[in-house]
Coordinates of C-alpha atoms in Angstrom, one line a residue:
Chain A
X1 CA -22.6 37.5 35.5
X2 CA -23.7 34.4 33.6
X3 CA -21.5 31.4 33.2
X4 CA -20.7 30.0 29.8
X5 CA -23.1 27.1 30.6
X6 CA -25.9 29.5 31.3
X7 CA -25.2 31.5 28.2
X8 CA -25.2 28.4 26.1
X9 CA -28.5 27.2 27.5
X10 CA -30.0 30.6 27.1
X11 CA -28.9 30.9 23.5
X12 CA -30.2 27.4 22.8
X13 CA -33.6 28.7 23.8
X14 CA -33.0 31.8 21.7
X15 CA -33.2 34.0 24.7
X16 CA -32.3 37.5 23.7
X17 CA -30.5 38.3 26.9
X18 CA -28.2 35.3 26.7
X19 CA -27.4 36.3 23.1
X20 CA -26.5 39.7 24.2
X21 CA -24.3 38.5 27.0
X22 CA -22.5 36.1 24.6
X23 CA -21.9 38.9 22.2
X24 CA -20.6 41.2 24.9
X25 CA -18.4 38.6 26.3
X26 CA -16.8 37.2 23.1
X27 CA -17.2 39.7 20.3
X28 CA -13.9 41.3 20.9
X29 CA -12.0 38.1 20.9
X30 CA -13.8 36.9 17.8
X31 CA -13.3 40.1 15.9
X32 CA -9.6 39.6 16.7
X33 CA -9.8 36.2 14.9
X34 CA -11.8 37.7 12.0
X35 CA -9.5 40.6 11.5
X36 CA -6.6 38.2 10.8
X37 CA -8.6 36.9 7.8
X38 CA -9.8 40.2 6.5
X39 CA -8.4 43.0 4.5
X40 CA -9.8 45.6 6.8
X41 CA -11.9 46.1 9.9
X42 CA -15.1 46.5 7.9
X43 CA -14.7 43.2 6.2
X44 CA -13.8 41.7 9.6
X45 CA -17.0 43.0 11.1
X46 CA -19.0 41.5 8.2
X47 CA -17.4 38.1 9.0
X48 CA -18.1 38.7 12.7
X49 CA -21.7 39.2 12.1
X50 CA -22.1 36.1 10.0
X51 CA -20.1 34.2 12.7
X52 CA -22.5 35.2 15.4
X53 CA -25.5 34.3 13.3
X54 CA -24.0 30.9 12.9
X55 CA -23.2 30.6 16.6
X56 CA -26.7 31.6 17.7
X57 CA -28.4 29.2 15.3
X58 CA -26.1 26.3 15.9
X59 CA -25.2 26.6 19.5
X60 CA -27.1 23.4 20.3
X61 CA -24.5 21.6 18.2
X62 CA -21.8 22.6 20.7
X63 CA -21.4 19.3 22.5
X64 CA -20.3 20.8 25.8
X65 CA -17.1 18.8 25.7
X66 CA -14.0 20.7 24.8
X67 CA -13.6 24.4 25.2
X68 CA -16.4 26.7 24.3
X69 CA -14.0 29.5 23.2
X70 CA -12.3 27.0 20.9
X71 CA -15.6 26.1 19.3
X72 CA -16.4 29.8 18.8
X73 CA -13.0 30.4 17.2
X74 CA -13.6 27.5 14.9
X75 CA -17.0 28.9 13.8
X76 CA -15.3 32.3 13.1
X77 CA -12.5 30.7 11.2
X78 CA -14.9 28.6 9.1
X79 CA -17.0 31.7 8.4
X80 CA -13.9 33.5 7.3
X81 CA -13.1 30.6 4.9
X82 CA -16.7 30.6 3.6
X83 CA -16.3 34.4 3.1
X84 CA -13.0 33.8 1.3
X85 CA -14.6 31.3 -1.1
X86 CA -17.6 33.6 -1.7
X87 CA -15.5 36.6 -2.5
X88 CA -12.9 34.7 -4.5
X89 CA -14.0 36.2 -7.8
X90 CA -13.5 39.7 -6.6
X91 CA -9.9 39.2 -5.6
X92 CA -7.2 40.6 -7.9
X93 CA -4.5 38.5 -9.3
X94 CA -1.4 39.5 -7.4
X95 CA 1.6 41.0 -9.1
X96 CA 4.7 39.0 -9.4
X97 CA 6.8 41.5 -7.5
X98 CA 4.8 40.9 -4.4
X99 CA 6.1 37.4 -4.0
X100 CA 9.5 37.5 -5.3
X101 CA 11.4 38.1 -2.2
X102 CA 14.9 37.2 -1.0
X103 CA 15.1 34.7 1.7
X104 CA 17.7 36.4 3.7
X105 CA 17.9 38.6 6.7
X106 CA 16.6 38.3 10.2
X107 CA 14.8 35.2 11.0
X108 CA 14.1 35.9 14.6
X109 CA 12.1 38.7 16.1
X110 CA 11.6 40.0 19.6
X111 CA 8.2 39.3 20.9
X112 CA 7.5 42.8 22.1
X113 CA 9.2 44.6 19.3
X114 CA 5.9 44.8 17.4
X115 CA 2.5 45.7 18.6
X116 CA -0.4 43.5 17.7
X117 CA -1.9 46.4 15.7
X118 CA 1.2 46.3 13.5
X119 CA 1.0 42.6 13.0
X120 CA -2.6 42.9 12.0
X121 CA -1.7 45.6 9.5
X122 CA 1.0 43.3 8.0
X123 CA -1.6 40.6 7.7
X124 CA -4.3 42.8 6.2
X125 CA -1.8 43.9 3.5
X126 CA -1.1 40.4 2.4
X127 CA -2.7 39.0 -0.7
X128 CA -5.8 37.1 0.4
X129 CA -4.6 33.7 -0.5
X130 CA -1.4 34.1 1.5
X131 CA -3.3 35.5 4.4
X132 CA -5.6 32.5 4.5
X133 CA -2.8 30.0 4.3
X134 CA -0.6 31.8 6.8
X135 CA -3.4 32.2 9.4
X136 CA -4.6 28.7 9.1
X137 CA -1.1 27.2 9.3
X138 CA 0.8 29.5 11.6
X139 CA -1.9 30.7 14.0
X140 CA -4.7 28.1 13.9
X141 CA -2.2 25.2 13.5
X142 CA -3.8 23.4 10.7
X143 CA -1.7 21.0 8.5
X144 CA -1.0 21.8 4.9
X145 CA -3.0 18.9 3.8
X146 CA -6.0 20.1 5.7
X147 CA -5.5 23.7 4.4
X148 CA -5.3 22.3 0.9
X149 CA -8.7 20.6 1.4
X150 CA -10.3 23.6 3.1
X151 CA -9.2 26.1 0.4
X152 CA -9.5 23.8 -2.5
X153 CA -5.9 24.1 -3.5
X154 CA -2.9 21.7 -3.9
X155 CA -0.9 20.8 -0.8
X156 CA 2.2 22.0 -2.5
X157 CA 0.5 25.3 -3.2
X158 CA -0.4 25.6 0.4
X159 CA 3.3 25.0 1.3
X160 CA 4.7 27.4 -1.2
X161 CA 2.1 30.1 -0.4
X162 CA 3.0 29.7 3.3
X163 CA 6.7 30.2 2.6
X164 CA 6.0 33.1 0.3
X165 CA 3.7 34.7 2.8
X166 CA 6.4 34.3 5.5
X167 CA 8.9 35.9 3.2
X168 CA 6.6 38.9 2.5
X169 CA 5.8 39.2 6.2
X170 CA 9.5 39.1 7.1
X171 CA 10.1 41.8 4.5
X172 CA 7.4 44.0 5.9
X173 CA 8.5 43.5 9.5
X174 CA 12.1 44.4 8.6
X175 CA 10.9 47.5 6.9
X176 CA 8.8 48.3 9.9
X177 CA 11.8 47.7 12.2
X178 CA 14.1 49.9 10.2
X179 CA 11.5 52.6 10.2
X180 CA 11.2 52.2 13.9
X181 CA 15.0 52.5 14.6
X182 CA 15.4 55.5 12.3
X183 CA 12.8 57.3 14.4
X184 CA 13.8 56.4 17.9
X185 CA 11.2 57.0 20.5
X186 CA 11.8 60.4 22.0
X187 CA 8.8 60.7 24.1
Chain B
X1 CA 11.2 34.0 18.0
X2 CA 10.1 32.9 14.5
X3 CA 7.4 34.6 12.5
X4 CA 5.0 31.8 13.2
X5 CA 5.5 32.0 17.0
X6 CA 5.4 35.7 16.9
X7 CA 2.0 35.8 15.2
X8 CA 0.6 33.0 17.3
X9 CA 1.7 34.6 20.5
X10 CA 0.5 38.1 19.7
X11 CA -2.6 37.4 17.7
X12 CA -4.1 34.1 18.8
X13 CA -6.0 35.7 21.6
X14 CA -5.9 39.3 20.6
X15 CA -9.1 41.3 21.0
X16 CA -10.4 44.1 18.9
X17 CA -13.4 46.1 19.9
X18 CA -16.1 46.0 17.3
X19 CA -17.9 49.0 16.2
X20 CA -21.1 49.7 18.2
X21 CA -23.2 49.5 15.0
X22 CA -22.1 45.8 14.5
X23 CA -24.1 44.7 17.5
X24 CA -27.2 46.6 16.3
X25 CA -26.9 45.2 12.8
X26 CA -26.4 41.8 14.1
X27 CA -29.5 41.9 16.3
X28 CA -31.6 43.1 13.5
X29 CA -30.3 40.3 11.2
X30 CA -30.9 37.9 13.9
X31 CA -34.5 39.0 14.5
X32 CA -35.2 38.7 10.8
X33 CA -33.7 35.2 10.5
X34 CA -35.4 34.0 13.6
X35 CA -38.7 35.2 12.4
X36 CA -38.3 33.6 9.0
X37 CA -37.2 30.3 10.5
X38 CA -40.5 29.5 12.0
X39 CA -40.6 26.5 14.3
X40 CA -43.7 25.8 16.4
X41 CA -41.4 24.5 19.2
X42 CA -39.8 27.8 19.4
X43 CA -43.0 29.8 19.3
X44 CA -42.3 33.1 21.0
X45 CA -43.4 36.7 21.1
X46 CA -42.0 37.5 17.7
X47 CA -44.3 35.1 15.9
X48 CA -47.2 36.2 18.1
X49 CA -46.5 39.7 17.0
X50 CA -46.1 38.7 13.4
X51 CA -49.3 36.8 13.3
X52 CA -51.1 39.7 15.0
X53 CA -49.7 42.1 12.4
X54 CA -50.5 39.7 9.6
X55 CA -54.0 39.2 10.9
X56 CA -54.7 42.9 11.3
X57 CA -53.3 43.5 7.8
X58 CA -55.4 40.7 6.4
X59 CA -58.6 41.9 7.9
X60 CA -57.9 45.4 6.8
X61 CA -57.4 44.3 3.3
X62 CA -60.5 42.2 3.5
X63 CA -62.7 45.0 4.7
X64 CA -61.2 47.8 2.7
X65 CA -61.2 45.5 -0.4
X66 CA -64.9 44.9 -0.2
X67 CA -65.4 48.6 0.3
X68 CA -63.5 49.8 -2.7
X69 CA -63.3 47.5 -5.6
X70 CA -63.2 43.9 -4.4
X71 CA -60.6 43.1 -7.1
X72 CA -58.0 42.4 -4.7
X73 CA -58.0 39.0 -3.1
X74 CA -56.8 38.9 0.5
X75 CA -53.3 37.7 1.1
X76 CA -53.1 34.1 2.2
X77 CA -51.5 35.2 5.4
X78 CA -53.0 32.6 7.8
X79 CA -52.0 29.8 5.5
X80 CA -48.4 30.9 5.5
X81 CA -48.1 30.6 9.2
X82 CA -49.6 27.2 9.6
X83 CA -46.6 25.6 7.8
X84 CA -43.7 24.7 9.9
X85 CA -41.0 25.7 7.4
X86 CA -42.7 28.7 6.0
X87 CA -41.5 31.3 3.7
X88 CA -43.1 34.6 3.6
X89 CA -43.4 36.2 0.2
X90 CA -43.7 39.9 0.1
X91 CA -44.7 41.6 -3.0
X92 CA -42.8 44.7 -3.5
X93 CA -43.3 46.8 -6.7
X94 CA -40.0 46.6 -8.5
X95 CA -38.9 49.0 -11.1
X96 CA -37.0 47.3 -13.8
X97 CA -34.4 49.2 -15.7
X98 CA -33.4 47.7 -18.9
X99 CA -30.0 48.8 -20.0
X100 CA -28.8 48.1 -23.5
X101 CA -25.6 46.3 -23.4
X102 CA -22.9 47.5 -25.7
X103 CA -22.4 44.1 -27.2
X104 CA -18.9 43.4 -28.0
X105 CA -18.2 46.9 -29.4
X106 CA -16.2 49.6 -27.9
X107 CA -18.2 51.8 -25.7
X108 CA -16.9 54.9 -27.5
X109 CA -18.6 53.8 -30.6
X110 CA -21.9 54.3 -29.1
X111 CA -21.3 57.8 -27.9
X112 CA -21.6 59.1 -31.3
X113 CA -25.0 57.6 -32.0
X114 CA -26.7 58.2 -28.7
X115 CA -29.5 60.6 -29.0
X116 CA -29.2 63.7 -27.0
X117 CA -31.6 63.5 -24.1
X118 CA -34.9 65.4 -24.7
X119 CA -36.6 66.2 -21.5
X120 CA -40.2 66.6 -21.8
X121 CA -43.3 64.5 -21.1
X122 CA -43.3 61.4 -23.1
X123 CA -46.6 60.1 -24.3
X124 CA -47.5 57.3 -26.6
X125 CA -48.0 58.5 -30.2
X126 CA -51.4 59.7 -30.8
X127 CA -53.6 57.2 -32.6
X128 CA -55.5 59.7 -34.7
X129 CA -55.5 58.3 -38.2
X130 CA -54.7 60.5 -41.1
X131 CA -57.7 61.5 -42.9
X132 CA -56.2 61.7 -46.3
X133 CA -52.9 60.0 -46.7
X134 CA -52.5 60.5 -50.4
X135 CA -53.0 64.2 -50.3
X136 CA -50.6 64.5 -47.4
X137 CA -47.9 62.7 -49.3
X138 CA -48.5 64.6 -52.4
X139 CA -48.9 68.0 -51.1
X140 CA -46.8 67.5 -48.0
X141 CA -49.2 69.6 -46.0
X142 CA -52.9 69.2 -45.7
X143 CA -54.7 71.6 -43.5
X144 CA -58.1 71.0 -42.4
X145 CA -58.9 74.4 -41.3
X146 CA -62.0 76.3 -40.8
X147 CA -62.4 80.0 -41.1
X148 CA -65.5 81.8 -40.5
X149 CA -67.1 83.2 -43.5
X150 CA -70.3 83.7 -41.3
X151 CA -68.5 85.6 -38.7
X152 CA -68.1 89.3 -38.9
X153 CA -64.4 89.3 -38.1
X154 CA -63.4 86.8 -40.7
X155 CA -61.2 84.5 -38.7
X156 CA -63.4 83.4 -35.9
X157 CA -65.9 80.7 -36.0
X158 CA -68.7 80.2 -33.6
X159 CA -67.8 78.1 -30.7
X160 CA -70.7 75.9 -31.3
X161 CA -69.6 74.9 -34.7
X162 CA -70.0 71.2 -35.3
X163 CA -66.7 69.5 -34.5
X164 CA -67.2 66.7 -37.0
X165 CA -67.3 69.2 -39.8
X166 CA -64.0 70.5 -38.7
X167 CA -62.4 67.2 -38.7
X168 CA -63.7 66.2 -42.1
X169 CA -62.0 69.2 -43.5
X170 CA -65.4 70.8 -44.2
X171 CA -63.9 74.1 -45.0
X172 CA -60.2 74.2 -45.9
X173 CA -60.1 77.6 -47.7
X174 CA -57.9 79.1 -45.0
X175 CA -55.1 77.6 -42.9
X176 CA -54.1 79.0 -39.6
X177 CA -50.6 77.8 -39.4
X178 CA -47.6 76.6 -41.2
X179 CA -44.9 74.1 -40.2
X180 CA -41.2 73.9 -40.9
X181 CA -41.7 70.3 -42.0
X182 CA -44.5 67.7 -42.0
X183 CA -42.5 64.5 -42.0
X184 CA -39.2 63.4 -41.0
X185 CA -37.1 61.0 -38.9
X186 CA -37.2 60.7 -35.1
X187 CA -36.3 62.8 -33.2
X188 CA -38.2 65.2 -35.4
X189 CA -38.0 68.8 -34.5
X190 CA -40.7 71.0 -36.0
X191 CA -41.3 74.7 -35.7
X192 CA -45.0 75.8 -36.0
X193 CA -45.9 79.2 -37.2
X194 CA -49.2 80.7 -36.2
X195 CA -50.4 82.6 -39.3
X196 CA -53.6 84.0 -37.9
X197 CA -53.7 87.5 -36.8
X198 CA -56.2 89.2 -34.5
X199 CA -56.6 86.7 -31.8
X200 CA -56.0 86.9 -28.0
X201 CA -54.7 83.4 -27.2
X202 CA -53.9 80.3 -28.9
X203 CA -53.4 76.7 -27.9
X204 CA -51.4 74.1 -29.7
X205 CA -51.9 70.4 -29.1
X206 CA -49.4 68.2 -30.7
X207 CA -51.2 64.9 -30.8
X208 CA -48.7 63.1 -28.5
X209 CA -50.0 64.6 -25.3
X210 CA -48.0 67.8 -25.4
X211 CA -49.4 71.2 -25.8
X212 CA -48.2 74.8 -25.9
X213 CA -49.6 78.3 -25.6
X214 CA -46.8 80.0 -27.5
X215 CA -47.4 81.7 -30.8
X216 CA -44.7 79.9 -32.7
X217 CA -43.8 76.8 -30.7
X218 CA -41.1 74.3 -31.5
X219 CA -41.8 70.7 -30.7
X220 CA -39.8 67.5 -30.9
X221 CA -41.5 64.2 -31.8
X222 CA -39.3 61.4 -30.6
X223 CA -41.6 58.5 -31.1
X224 CA -42.5 57.4 -34.6
X225 CA -46.2 57.7 -35.7
X226 CA -48.6 60.1 -37.2
X227 CA -49.6 63.1 -35.1
X228 CA -52.5 65.4 -35.6
X229 CA -51.4 68.8 -34.6
X230 CA -54.3 71.1 -33.7
X231 CA -54.2 74.8 -33.3
X232 CA -57.1 76.6 -31.6
X233 CA -57.1 80.4 -31.5
X234 CA -59.4 82.3 -29.3
X235 CA -60.8 85.7 -29.6
X236 CA -61.7 87.9 -26.8
X237 CA -65.4 87.7 -27.6
X238 CA -65.4 84.0 -27.0
X239 CA -65.2 82.9 -30.6
X240 CA -62.5 80.6 -31.8
X241 CA -61.1 79.0 -34.9
X242 CA -59.4 75.6 -35.3
X243 CA -57.0 74.2 -37.8
X244 CA -55.1 71.0 -37.9
X245 CA -52.4 69.3 -39.8
X246 CA -50.8 65.8 -39.7
X247 CA -47.2 65.3 -39.0
X248 CA -45.6 62.0 -39.9
X249 CA -42.7 60.8 -38.0
X250 CA -40.7 58.0 -39.4
X251 CA -38.8 55.5 -37.3
X252 CA -35.1 56.2 -37.1
X253 CA -33.0 53.2 -38.2
X254 CA -30.5 51.9 -35.8
X255 CA -27.0 50.9 -36.9
X256 CA -25.7 47.9 -34.9
X257 CA -23.2 45.3 -35.8
X258 CA -20.7 42.9 -34.4
X259 CA -17.4 41.7 -35.7
X260 CA -16.0 38.2 -35.5
X261 CA -13.3 37.5 -35.0
X262 CA -12.3 40.8 -33.4
X263 CA -8.6 39.8 -33.5
X264 CA -7.7 38.1 -36.8
X265 CA -4.6 36.5 -37.9
X266 CA -3.3 37.3 -41.3
X267 CA -3.5 36.1 -44.0
X268 CA -6.0 33.3 -43.4
X269 CA -8.7 35.0 -41.3
X270 CA -11.6 36.6 -42.9
X271 CA -13.7 38.9 -40.9
X272 CA -17.4 38.5 -40.8
X273 CA -19.7 41.4 -40.0
X274 CA -23.0 40.6 -38.3
X275 CA -25.6 43.1 -39.0
X276 CA -28.1 43.8 -36.2
X277 CA -29.4 47.1 -37.6
X278 CA -33.1 47.8 -37.5
X279 CA -35.5 49.8 -39.7
X280 CA -32.9 50.0 -42.4
X281 CA -32.8 49.1 -46.0
X282 CA -29.5 50.4 -47.2
X283 CA -26.1 49.7 -45.7
X284 CA -22.7 51.2 -46.3
X285 CA -19.7 49.7 -44.6
X286 CA -16.4 51.3 -44.3
X287 CA -13.8 48.8 -43.3
X288 CA -11.2 51.4 -42.3
X289 CA -8.7 50.3 -44.9
X290 CA -10.1 52.3 -47.7
X291 CA -12.6 49.7 -49.0
X292 CA -16.3 49.8 -48.5
X293 CA -19.2 47.5 -49.1
X294 CA -23.0 47.8 -49.5
X295 CA -23.9 44.2 -48.6
X296 CA -26.0 43.4 -45.6
X297 CA -23.5 41.2 -44.0
X298 CA -20.1 41.4 -45.8
X299 CA -17.1 39.4 -45.3
X300 CA -13.8 41.2 -45.4
X301 CA -10.2 40.3 -45.6
X302 CA -7.7 42.8 -44.6
X303 CA -4.6 42.9 -46.7
X304 CA -2.4 44.5 -44.1
X305 CA -1.7 43.9 -40.4
X306 CA -3.0 46.7 -38.3
X307 CA -6.0 48.0 -36.3
X308 CA -9.0 49.3 -38.1
X309 CA -12.0 51.3 -37.2
X310 CA -15.1 49.9 -38.9
X311 CA -18.0 52.1 -39.7
X312 CA -21.5 51.4 -40.8
X313 CA -24.1 53.9 -42.1
X314 CA -27.6 52.6 -42.5
X315 CA -30.6 54.4 -44.0
X316 CA -34.2 53.6 -44.0
X317 CA -36.7 53.7 -46.9
X318 CA -37.7 57.1 -45.7
X319 CA -34.2 58.4 -46.0
X320 CA -33.5 58.4 -42.3
X321 CA -30.0 57.3 -41.4
X322 CA -27.9 56.2 -38.5
X323 CA -24.3 55.3 -38.1
X324 CA -22.0 53.4 -35.8
X325 CA -18.3 53.2 -35.7
X326 CA -16.4 50.4 -33.9
X327 CA -13.1 51.8 -32.8
X328 CA -10.4 49.3 -32.4
X329 CA -10.2 48.9 -28.6
X330 CA -6.5 48.9 -28.2
X331 CA -4.0 49.6 -30.9
X332 CA -1.1 48.6 -28.7
X333 CA -1.2 45.6 -26.4
X334 CA 0.8 42.5 -25.4
X335 CA -0.7 39.6 -23.5
X336 CA 0.6 36.3 -22.4
X337 CA -1.2 33.0 -21.7
X338 CA -0.9 31.4 -18.3
X339 CA -0.3 27.8 -19.4
X340 CA 1.0 25.8 -22.3
X341 CA 1.7 22.1 -23.2
X342 CA 5.1 21.5 -24.8
X343 CA 5.5 19.1 -27.6
X344 CA 6.8 15.9 -25.8
X345 CA 8.6 14.6 -28.8
X346 CA 11.3 17.1 -28.8
X347 CA 12.1 20.8 -28.9
X348 CA 10.4 22.5 -31.8
X349 CA 12.5 25.7 -31.6
X350 CA 9.9 28.1 -30.4
X351 CA 8.6 29.0 -33.8
X352 CA 4.8 29.1 -33.7
X353 CA 2.1 29.3 -36.2
X354 CA -1.6 29.3 -35.8
X355 CA -1.4 25.5 -36.1
X356 CA 1.0 24.9 -33.3
X357 CA -0.7 27.7 -31.4
X358 CA -3.9 25.6 -31.4
X359 CA -2.2 22.9 -29.4
X360 CA -0.6 25.6 -27.2
X361 CA 2.8 24.0 -27.6
X362 CA 4.7 27.3 -27.4
X363 CA 4.5 29.9 -24.8
X364 CA 4.3 33.2 -26.7
X365 CA 2.5 36.5 -26.6
X366 CA -0.4 37.8 -28.6
X367 CA 0.4 41.4 -29.4
X368 CA -0.2 44.4 -31.5
X369 CA 2.0 47.4 -32.2
X370 CA 5.1 46.0 -30.5
X371 CA 8.3 47.5 -31.9
X372 CA 10.9 45.8 -29.8
X373 CA 10.7 43.3 -27.0
X374 CA 12.6 40.9 -24.8
X375 CA 11.1 37.9 -23.0
X376 CA 12.8 36.1 -20.1
X377 CA 11.6 33.0 -18.4
X378 CA 12.9 31.9 -15.0
X379 CA 12.4 28.7 -13.1
X380 CA 11.1 28.9 -9.6
X381 CA 14.7 28.9 -8.3
X382 CA 15.4 32.0 -10.3
X383 CA 17.5 30.4 -13.1
X384 CA 17.1 32.0 -16.4
X385 CA 16.0 29.2 -18.7
X386 CA 14.8 31.1 -21.8
X387 CA 15.4 34.4 -23.5
X388 CA 14.0 35.8 -26.7
X389 CA 13.9 39.1 -28.4
X390 CA 11.8 38.1 -31.3
X391 CA 8.1 38.2 -30.8
X392 CA 7.7 35.4 -33.3
X393 CA 9.8 33.0 -31.2
X394 CA 8.4 31.8 -28.0
X395 CA 9.5 29.1 -25.5
X396 CA 8.9 25.5 -26.5
X397 CA 9.3 24.2 -22.9
X398 CA 12.8 22.9 -23.4
X399 CA 15.9 23.9 -21.6
X400 CA 19.3 22.6 -22.8
X401 CA 17.5 20.1 -25.0
X402 CA 15.7 18.7 -22.0
X403 CA 11.9 19.0 -21.5
X404 CA 11.4 21.1 -18.4
X405 CA 9.5 19.8 -15.5
X406 CA 5.8 20.6 -15.3
X407 CA 5.1 23.4 -12.9
X408 CA 5.1 27.2 -12.6
X409 CA 7.6 29.4 -14.4
X410 CA 8.0 33.1 -14.1
X411 CA 8.2 35.3 -17.1
X412 CA 9.1 38.9 -17.6
X413 CA 8.6 40.8 -20.8
X414 CA 9.8 44.3 -21.5
X415 CA 9.9 46.4 -24.6
X416 CA 8.4 49.3 -26.5
X417 CA 5.2 49.8 -28.5
X418 CA 5.4 51.5 -31.8
X419 CA 3.9 54.7 -30.2
X420 CA 7.0 54.9 -28.1
X421 CA 5.4 53.7 -24.8
X422 CA 7.5 51.2 -23.0
X423 CA 5.9 48.1 -21.3
X424 CA 7.1 45.8 -18.6
X425 CA 5.0 42.8 -17.9
X426 CA 5.5 39.9 -15.5
X427 CA 3.6 36.8 -14.6
X428 CA 3.7 33.1 -14.2
X429 CA 3.0 30.4 -16.7
X430 CA 2.2 26.8 -15.8
X431 CA 4.0 24.2 -17.9
X432 CA 1.6 21.3 -18.4
X433 CA 2.2 17.8 -19.8
X434 CA -0.4 15.7 -21.5

């Protein structure tokens, strides 16, 4: 088993074996990241491929300080953002009903009530702009100001999109929860 | 646990197994990219292989090229690889398909004028010049046929008969065939009748590369030009007779036009028709409101509000014609803008004309065929700030006499079209200030 250091050195020399090991070790984690930004798995896999190309060609830029996995994640997130910009013209304008949502109801959820698959599904169904903002803010932990810069939108837009995204997600989770409780697990 | 925490906990480090094909595709992409990003410092087996392949290809081309024609110059392969940041150009034969765009007209309009596809070998029109244009135009048919007055059986000539004599119409006292027409517009369909009797086989050549062995073939000429149609009839004893006739195919005119503006406001807008027709000398416009024009590019003013289908019939000097109808794309529609700039000097009441519309001071729809309607505008907090049931009154940006803050407002419009269909539309509009 190669260590991360060996993998990085091998990839910097463009060794095919090191590249393969890097892929085998981190592709599942990175696809997990990409899928949060995509509409479906196929789109996520496209982003994943591009991410790996960037990783392989730019691995020498990884300073060695800081976490390698964090660097990988950053590359994947940046690739997803590039992908978002590239495909912006293909996105549909979202209908008003999608974001008019009442801000009431449950605000707290049990951690283990939803599976990660369900959460992915909820994210994939979001309008792309919401998904980007929500991911960057909630999961990646960017500030609204940073997100606004990255996506080329207004800071207030980022804020309002985040809260609308949250409202839509809450709505969807509640529906999912109701569906769950109306069909109790009966083995 | 909040939504944010929930997603972070569950998805920050979630793993998804990629499809096996992803790795394969990635490796292929990687190999290609690495190969293209040549860097002598990273010289490896791929470049070596590439250079080997290129070298072999180059030498093959060199040797085979000198063998065959020598026209092809060898590819500058070695030169490409000596550069550090090289790009490899590969010449691939590309087939270009040129599609005619439908301009601004409704697609439907073109359906009517599209030629039905004719499947048969297409060949450039034959260049055989007509021998006698005047006689052809006067008599409509000129046959340069030869019959055999020397031969015992009447029809058959000797195979050795001088061909030049045939073409000059040396003997025209008998024609071997008749045609349903000798001239016309593309696509010209002509039936040929073999009038000779007592022969074993015949062969028609139509002058455009096509031929037939039928007795009375039918042929379609779809490229303009003059075609010399030749009939050869063969007897069992090896004798034959030849007869020819010229068919003139006139170009078909093409009716094409554009309308500007496509959406006009009454009463001031005049509609201009831009004529892009080809091969035509006469034009007849039908404006769809009962009036017509024969001008090349007419101007027309509609007296009544509505949607009109505009038709154009063109004809050429040879009497060939073509037509095109532009159907009004949608008789019933309602659309809203996504931004407007209210008049800062005070409420203007929501009435709008084409003048205030130019400055976009009133938020109002463009529409056609709307019978009744209701527009509601809400602030972001959901407060109803404007309501109108008159399509001619929009929102001027004022609420209770106060100019509203710039920002996004939500609108909802519902109503019915004149054809009875209901509509509900929603969207947002940005209030701007200058």
